[in-house]
Coordinates of C-alpha atoms in Angstrom, one line a residue:
M1 CA 16.1 13.8 -29.0
R2 CA 17.5 12.8 -25.3
K3 CA 16.8 16.3 -24.1
C4 CA 13.3 16.0 -25.3
K5 CA 12.8 12.5 -23.8
G6 CA 13.9 14.0 -20.4
E7 CA 11.7 17.0 -20.6
S8 CA 8.8 14.6 -21.5
D9 CA 9.6 12.4 -18.5
R10 CA 9.9 15.4 -16.3
T11 CA 6.4 16.6 -17.4
R12 CA 4.9 13.1 -16.9
Q13 CA 6.3 13.2 -13.3
R14 CA 4.7 16.7 -12.6
L15 CA 1.5 15.4 -13.8
L16 CA 1.7 12.4 -11.6
D17 CA 2.7 14.6 -8.5
A18 CA -0.2 16.8 -9.2
A19 CA -2.7 14.1 -9.8
E20 CA -1.6 12.3 -6.6
Q21 CA -2.2 15.3 -4.5
V22 CA -5.7 16.2 -6.1
F23 CA -6.9 12.7 -5.9
S24 CA -5.8 12.4 -2.2
D25 CA -7.5 15.6 -1.3
K26 CA -10.6 15.5 -3.2
G27 CA -11.3 11.8 -4.1
Y28 CA -11.2 10.3 -7.8
G29 CA -15.0 11.2 -8.4
A30 CA -14.7 15.0 -7.7
A31 CA -11.2 15.4 -9.0
A32 CA -11.3 17.2 -12.1
L33 CA -8.3 17.1 -14.8
E34 CA -8.3 20.9 -15.0
E35 CA -7.4 21.0 -11.4
V36 CA -4.5 18.5 -12.1
A37 CA -3.2 20.5 -14.9
D38 CA -3.5 23.9 -12.9
L39 CA -1.3 22.3 -9.9
A40 CA 1.2 20.9 -12.3
G41 CA 1.5 24.5 -14.1
L42 CA 0.5 22.7 -17.5
T43 CA -2.4 22.5 -19.7
R44 CA -5.1 19.8 -19.9
G45 CA -3.7 18.9 -23.3
S46 CA -0.7 17.8 -21.8
I47 CA -2.4 15.4 -19.6
Y48 CA -3.9 13.6 -22.8
W49 CA -0.3 13.7 -24.4
H50 CA 1.0 11.3 -21.7
F51 CA -2.3 9.5 -20.5
R52 CA -5.3 8.2 -22.1
G53 CA -7.7 10.1 -19.7
K54 CA -8.4 10.1 -16.0
P55 CA -8.6 6.5 -15.4
D56 CA -5.1 5.8 -16.9
L57 CA -3.9 8.9 -14.9
L58 CA -5.1 7.3 -11.6
G59 CA -3.5 3.9 -12.6
A60 CA -0.3 5.5 -13.4
V61 CA -0.1 7.4 -10.0
I62 CA -0.9 3.9 -8.0
D63 CA 1.5 1.9 -10.3
R64 CA 4.6 4.3 -9.7
A65 CA 4.4 4.0 -5.8
R66 CA 6.6 1.7 -4.0
L67 CA 4.9 1.2 -0.8
P68 CA 6.5 -0.5 2.4
W69 CA 3.8 -3.5 1.9
D70 CA 5.8 -4.0 -1.7
E71 CA 9.0 -4.2 0.0
L72 CA 8.4 -5.8 3.3
P73 CA 7.8 -9.4 1.9
R74 CA 10.7 -9.2 -0.6
R75 CA 13.2 -7.9 2.3
A76 CA 11.9 -10.7 4.4
D77 CA 12.4 -13.3 1.8
A78 CA 16.1 -11.9 1.2
D79 CA 17.1 -11.3 4.7
G80 CA 15.1 -13.8 6.7
V81 CA 12.7 -13.2 9.5
S82 CA 13.7 -14.9 12.8
D83 CA 10.7 -14.6 14.9
I84 CA 7.2 -12.9 15.4
S85 CA 8.6 -10.0 17.3
E86 CA 10.8 -9.0 14.4
L87 CA 7.9 -9.5 11.8
A88 CA 5.7 -7.3 14.0
E89 CA 8.3 -4.6 14.3
G90 CA 8.6 -4.6 10.4
M91 CA 5.0 -4.2 9.8
A92 CA 4.8 -1.6 12.7
E93 CA 7.5 0.5 11.0
G94 CA 5.7 0.1 7.8
I95 CA 2.8 1.7 9.2
K96 CA 4.7 4.5 10.7
L97 CA 6.7 5.2 7.6
T98 CA 3.5 5.3 5.6
V99 CA 1.8 7.9 7.7
A100 CA 4.9 10.1 8.1
D101 CA 5.8 10.1 4.5
P102 CA 3.5 12.6 2.6
H103 CA 3.8 10.6 -0.9
L104 CA 2.9 7.3 0.8
R105 CA 0.3 8.8 2.9
R106 CA -1.6 10.2 -0.2
V107 CA -1.0 6.8 -2.4
S108 CA -2.2 4.9 0.6
L109 CA -5.3 7.1 1.1
I110 CA -6.0 6.5 -2.9
L111 CA -5.9 2.9 -2.4
L112 CA -7.9 2.7 0.7
Q113 CA -10.8 4.7 -0.9
G114 CA -10.9 2.1 -3.6
S115 CA -11.0 4.9 -6.3
G116 CA -11.5 4.7 -9.9
P117 CA -13.8 3.0 -12.4
P118 CA -14.4 -0.8 -12.2
A119 CA -11.2 -1.8 -14.3
Q120 CA -9.0 0.2 -12.1
R121 CA -10.6 -0.9 -8.8
R122 CA -9.9 -4.6 -9.9
R123 CA -6.2 -3.7 -10.6
T124 CA -6.0 -2.2 -7.2
L125 CA -7.6 -5.1 -5.6
L126 CA -5.1 -7.5 -7.5
R127 CA -2.1 -5.4 -6.2
L128 CA -3.4 -5.9 -2.7
R129 CA -4.0 -9.5 -3.1
R130 CA -0.4 -9.9 -4.4
I131 CA 0.9 -8.1 -1.3
Q132 CA -1.3 -10.2 0.9
A133 CA -0.3 -13.4 -0.7
R134 CA 3.5 -12.6 0.1
L135 CA 2.8 -11.4 3.7
C136 CA 0.9 -14.7 4.3
R137 CA 3.6 -16.8 2.9
Y138 CA 6.4 -15.7 5.1
L139 CA 4.0 -15.0 8.1
L140 CA 3.3 -18.6 8.1
T141 CA 7.0 -19.6 8.2
V142 CA 7.5 -17.6 11.3
I143 CA 4.3 -18.7 13.0
E144 CA 4.8 -22.4 12.4
G145 CA 8.3 -22.0 14.0
E146 CA 6.9 -20.5 17.2
Q147 CA 3.4 -22.3 17.1
P148 CA 3.9 -25.8 15.9
G149 CA 0.1 -26.4 15.9
V150 CA -0.8 -24.0 13.3
S151 CA -1.2 -25.7 10.1
A152 CA -0.2 -23.7 6.8
A153 CA -2.7 -25.7 4.7
A154 CA -5.4 -25.3 6.8
H155 CA -5.0 -21.7 7.9
N156 CA -3.6 -20.2 4.7
S157 CA -6.5 -18.3 3.3
Q158 CA -8.2 -17.5 7.0
L159 CA -4.7 -16.2 8.3
A160 CA -4.3 -13.9 5.1
R161 CA -7.8 -12.5 5.6
H162 CA -7.4 -11.9 9.4
I163 CA -3.9 -10.2 9.1
S164 CA -4.9 -8.1 6.0
T165 CA -8.0 -6.8 7.8
F166 CA -6.0 -6.2 11.1
M167 CA -3.3 -4.1 9.3
L168 CA -5.4 -2.4 7.0
G169 CA -7.6 -1.3 9.8
A170 CA -4.4 -0.1 11.7
L171 CA -3.3 1.7 8.8
Y172 CA -6.5 3.2 8.1
E173 CA -6.8 4.3 11.7
A174 CA -3.4 5.8 11.7
L175 CA -4.2 7.7 8.5
M176 CA -7.4 9.1 9.9
L177 CA -6.1 10.2 13.2
D178 CA -3.4 12.3 11.2
A179 CA -0.8 11.7 14.4
P180 CA 2.4 10.3 14.8
V181 CA 2.5 6.5 15.2
D182 CA 3.7 4.7 18.3
S183 CA 5.4 1.9 16.4
Q184 CA 6.3 0.2 19.7
R185 CA 2.6 -0.1 20.6
V186 CA 1.6 -1.0 17.1
G187 CA 4.2 -3.7 17.1
R188 CA 2.9 -5.1 20.3
D189 CA -0.5 -5.1 18.9
V190 CA 0.5 -7.0 16.1
R191 CA 2.6 -9.6 17.9
D192 CA -0.2 -10.2 20.1
F193 CA -2.9 -10.5 17.5
I194 CA -0.8 -13.1 15.6
L195 CA 0.2 -15.1 18.7
G196 CA -3.7 -15.0 19.5
L197 CA -4.7 -16.8 16.2
P198 CA -6.2 -20.1 16.8
K199 CA -4.0 -23.2 16.3
A200 CA -5.0 -26.0 13.7
T201 CA -6.5 -29.0 15.4
G202 CA -6.5 -32.6 14.3

């Protein structure tokens, strides 16, 4: 029984690896399950043994990924972030790692494409919003320490929107350029962007 479960888990991972590659290369809409099965060296029937269909397969590909944006807020909560420069360096390294690692690169492209049917797109959006909320929480702590005029209550949603847009734009540009990332330059850009945010008044 244990051997069968191990074989089943390995088959599932092969399918996820293949689906990640096909969805990233062709996009969800153009990807065919036959292509996924062929790349995995398995049959289409094996996909339906492990997944309910194409949307479920896409969801599993995204759910298994552990992106820097998932870990960065948790790491910051555990270790503490002392200043904006340290925070910016962590974000820049996250972009650099995402572009350099083939697995992270593929999953990030899938996420940024907003692939899948409406239910899956909602799941993706909720995941991005959870990451955004964690980022915003500790960003505000650091920013308030260096810029006392910034009000967490007044700027919470605005700050999250600004920073998420900036970071997603920087990540998208890096992915599209398909070139090594200058993490020091990105770190400076992030720091300058955060320091340039308007302070609260009143």
